[in-house]
């Protein structure tokens, strides 16, 4: 079993919809939880990170962490075609452990 | 450009050949990471350096792989006797002192194809 599980999708939504992404993990030692966005043939780009449990909001993006359930989520409000990308969750001890990534397409 | 720079961007090699990739981290970043990403998967950790010291190596890093960061600046990743299974995107990331991987910035990657 992988340390981090993420539904690979793909996920297709109409413009303006809410995109909901999630990951589960098994390592209780993880304390920082990240979301990366990766466009085709590019390196991952950090969107936001959260320490421990709770919510964090940054513009149209909201990250949630529930350490008791070992479950994290990313919500994208008012999605735009430019949000079409692969979204990777990641968690860290001394290194980053990534999920497989969810490919999202926002249809105009 | 002040981001993480990786060269070459693409490399096609024949099975059995040796290849070397270079990563130039962001200036003043003391930590440098190498990851490998195959199609449809997230990046997998290979190794990381703090300054010139290689502090951790993944079991994925077989004895055909070697990484160096001789002066604590740029790093190289060499693969000897390449195999088709080595075909992947090799990503480098760096992070500033005191932040660890939470604030790691990734380069654009080197895409390796072994034929």
Coordinates of C-alpha atoms in Angstrom, one line a residue:
Chain A
X1 CA 0.0 0.0 0.0
X2 CA 1.3 3.5 -0.9
X3 CA 1.8 6.0 1.8
X4 CA -0.4 8.5 -0.1
X5 CA -3.5 7.5 -2.1
X6 CA -5.1 9.9 -4.6
X7 CA -7.8 9.1 -7.1
X8 CA -6.2 9.7 -10.5
X9 CA -9.6 10.8 -12.1
X10 CA -9.8 12.1 -14.7
X11 CA -12.2 14.8 -13.6
X12 CA -14.1 17.0 -16.1
X13 CA -16.2 19.9 -14.9
X14 CA -17.9 22.9 -16.6
X15 CA -16.5 26.3 -16.1
X16 CA -17.6 27.9 -12.8
X17 CA -18.1 24.5 -11.0
X18 CA -16.5 23.6 -7.7
X19 CA -13.7 21.1 -8.1
X20 CA -13.2 18.7 -5.2
X21 CA -10.0 16.8 -4.8
X22 CA -8.9 14.5 -2.0
X23 CA -6.1 12.2 -0.7
X24 CA -5.7 9.7 2.1
X25 CA -2.5 8.8 3.8
X26 CA -1.2 6.2 6.2
X27 CA 1.8 7.9 7.9
X28 CA 0.8 9.5 11.2
X29 CA 4.1 11.4 11.3
X30 CA 3.1 13.7 8.4
X31 CA 2.6 17.2 9.6
X32 CA 2.7 19.4 6.5
X33 CA 0.2 18.8 3.7
X34 CA 0.8 20.4 0.3
X35 CA -1.1 20.7 -3.0
X36 CA 0.9 21.1 -6.2
X37 CA -0.4 21.9 -9.7
X38 CA 1.4 20.4 -12.7
X39 CA 0.8 21.3 -16.3
X40 CA 1.8 18.9 -19.0
X41 CA 5.5 18.4 -19.4
X42 CA 6.3 20.9 -16.6
X43 CA 7.5 20.7 -13.1
X44 CA 5.1 20.8 -10.1
X45 CA 4.2 24.2 -8.8
X46 CA 3.3 24.7 -5.1
X47 CA -0.3 26.0 -4.7
X48 CA -0.5 26.0 -0.9
X49 CA 0.4 24.1 2.2
X50 CA -1.3 23.5 5.6
X51 CA 0.2 22.6 8.9
X52 CA -1.6 20.0 10.9
X53 CA -5.5 19.9 10.9
X54 CA -7.7 22.7 9.8
X55 CA -8.6 24.8 6.8
X56 CA -6.7 27.3 4.8
X57 CA -8.0 29.5 2.1
X58 CA -6.1 31.3 -0.7
X59 CA -8.3 33.1 -3.2
X60 CA -10.4 30.5 -5.0
X61 CA -8.5 27.6 -3.3
X62 CA -9.4 26.0 0.0
X63 CA -7.3 23.2 1.6
X64 CA -8.7 21.1 4.4
X65 CA -6.8 18.6 6.6
X66 CA -8.4 16.0 8.9
X67 CA -5.6 14.3 10.7
X68 CA -7.9 12.1 12.7
X69 CA -9.2 10.5 9.4
X70 CA -5.9 10.9 7.6
X71 CA -7.8 12.7 4.8
X72 CA -7.0 16.0 3.0
X73 CA -9.0 17.9 0.4
X74 CA -8.6 20.8 -2.0
X75 CA -11.5 22.7 -3.3
X76 CA -11.4 25.1 -6.3
X77 CA -14.3 27.5 -6.5
X78 CA -15.4 29.2 -9.7
X79 CA -13.2 27.0 -11.7
X80 CA -11.7 28.3 -14.9
X81 CA -10.3 26.6 -18.0
X82 CA -6.8 27.8 -16.9
X83 CA -7.3 25.5 -13.9
X84 CA -7.0 22.5 -16.2
X85 CA -4.0 20.6 -14.9
X86 CA -2.9 17.7 -12.8
X87 CA -3.2 18.3 -9.1
X88 CA -0.8 16.5 -6.8
X89 CA -1.2 16.2 -3.0
X90 CA 2.0 15.8 -1.1
X91 CA 3.0 15.3 2.6
X92 CA 6.4 15.5 4.2
X93 CA 8.7 14.2 6.8
X94 CA 12.2 15.0 5.5
X95 CA 11.1 14.5 1.9
X96 CA 7.8 14.9 0.0
X97 CA 5.6 11.9 -0.5
X98 CA 3.2 12.5 -3.4
X99 CA -0.1 11.1 -4.5
X100 CA -0.5 9.9 -8.1
X101 CA -2.2 13.2 -9.1
X102 CA -5.7 13.9 -10.4
X103 CA -6.1 15.3 -13.9
X104 CA -8.7 18.0 -14.0
X105 CA -10.3 19.5 -17.1
X106 CA -12.5 22.6 -16.8
X107 CA -14.7 22.9 -19.9
X108 CA -15.4 26.4 -21.2
Chain B
X1 CA 15.5 33.4 -14.7
X2 CA 15.9 32.8 -10.9
X3 CA 14.1 29.4 -10.8
X4 CA 15.5 25.9 -10.6
X5 CA 17.3 25.1 -13.8
X6 CA 17.6 21.6 -15.2
X7 CA 19.6 20.5 -18.3
X8 CA 19.1 19.0 -20.7
X9 CA 15.3 19.2 -20.9
X10 CA 15.1 16.1 -23.0
X11 CA 17.5 13.2 -23.5
X12 CA 17.1 10.1 -25.7
X13 CA 19.7 7.4 -25.2
X14 CA 20.3 3.8 -26.2
X15 CA 19.9 1.1 -23.6
X16 CA 23.3 0.5 -21.9
X17 CA 24.6 4.0 -22.3
X18 CA 25.4 6.4 -19.4
X19 CA 23.6 9.7 -19.0
X20 CA 24.2 12.7 -16.7
X21 CA 21.7 15.4 -15.8
X22 CA 22.5 18.7 -14.2
X23 CA 20.4 20.8 -11.7
X24 CA 21.2 24.4 -10.7
X25 CA 19.1 25.3 -7.7
X26 CA 17.9 28.7 -6.7
X27 CA 20.7 30.8 -5.3
X28 CA 21.0 30.5 -1.5
X29 CA 18.9 27.3 -1.3
X30 CA 20.9 24.8 0.7
X31 CA 18.6 21.8 0.2
X32 CA 18.4 20.0 -3.1
X33 CA 16.2 17.1 -4.0
X34 CA 16.0 14.7 -6.9
X35 CA 12.7 13.0 -7.8
X36 CA 11.6 10.7 -10.6
X37 CA 8.2 10.8 -12.2
X38 CA 6.7 8.2 -14.5
X39 CA 3.6 8.7 -16.6
X40 CA 0.4 8.9 -14.6
X41 CA 2.3 8.8 -11.3
X42 CA 3.4 11.4 -8.8
X43 CA 7.0 12.2 -8.2
X44 CA 9.0 9.6 -6.2
X45 CA 11.8 10.7 -4.0
X46 CA 15.3 9.6 -5.0
X47 CA 17.8 11.5 -2.8
X48 CA 18.5 14.9 -1.2
X49 CA 21.4 17.0 -0.2
X50 CA 21.9 19.6 2.4
X51 CA 24.7 21.7 1.1
X52 CA 27.3 19.2 -0.3
X53 CA 26.2 16.4 2.0
X54 CA 24.0 13.7 0.6
X55 CA 21.7 12.9 3.6
X56 CA 19.3 10.4 2.3
X57 CA 18.9 8.0 -0.6
X58 CA 15.8 6.1 -1.6
X59 CA 15.8 2.3 -2.2
X60 CA 14.8 3.3 -5.7
X61 CA 18.3 4.6 -6.2
X62 CA 20.0 1.5 -7.4
X63 CA 23.8 1.2 -7.6
X64 CA 23.5 2.4 -11.2
X65 CA 22.4 5.8 -10.0
X66 CA 24.8 8.3 -8.4
X67 CA 24.2 11.9 -7.4
X68 CA 26.7 14.5 -6.4
X69 CA 26.7 18.1 -5.2
X70 CA 30.4 18.8 -4.9
X71 CA 30.4 22.4 -3.8
X72 CA 26.9 22.7 -2.4
X73 CA 25.7 24.5 -5.5
X74 CA 24.7 22.6 -8.6
X75 CA 24.1 18.9 -8.6
X76 CA 24.4 16.1 -11.1
X77 CA 22.5 12.8 -11.4
X78 CA 24.2 10.0 -13.4
X79 CA 22.6 6.8 -14.5
X80 CA 25.0 4.1 -15.7
X81 CA 24.0 1.3 -18.1
X82 CA 20.6 2.7 -18.7
X83 CA 17.6 0.4 -18.9
X84 CA 14.2 1.0 -20.5
X85 CA 12.7 1.1 -17.1
X86 CA 14.7 4.3 -16.4
X87 CA 12.6 6.2 -18.9
X88 CA 10.9 8.9 -16.8
X89 CA 11.0 12.6 -16.0
X90 CA 13.7 13.5 -13.5
X91 CA 12.8 16.4 -11.4
X92 CA 15.1 18.6 -9.2
X93 CA 13.8 20.8 -6.4
X94 CA 15.5 23.1 -4.0
X95 CA 14.4 24.8 -0.7
X96 CA 15.8 27.6 1.4
X97 CA 17.4 27.1 4.8
X98 CA 15.0 26.3 7.6
X99 CA 12.0 25.3 5.4
X100 CA 12.7 21.7 4.3
X101 CA 10.5 20.3 1.6
X102 CA 7.4 22.3 2.4
X103 CA 8.8 25.2 0.3
X104 CA 10.5 23.3 -2.3
X105 CA 10.6 24.8 -5.8
X106 CA 10.8 22.4 -8.7
X107 CA 12.6 22.7 -12.0
X108 CA 11.0 21.8 -15.3
X109 CA 12.6 18.4 -15.3
X110 CA 14.7 16.3 -17.6
X111 CA 12.7 13.8 -19.7
X112 CA 14.7 10.7 -20.3
X113 CA 13.8 8.2 -23.0
X114 CA 15.8 5.0 -23.2
X115 CA 15.4 3.1 -26.5

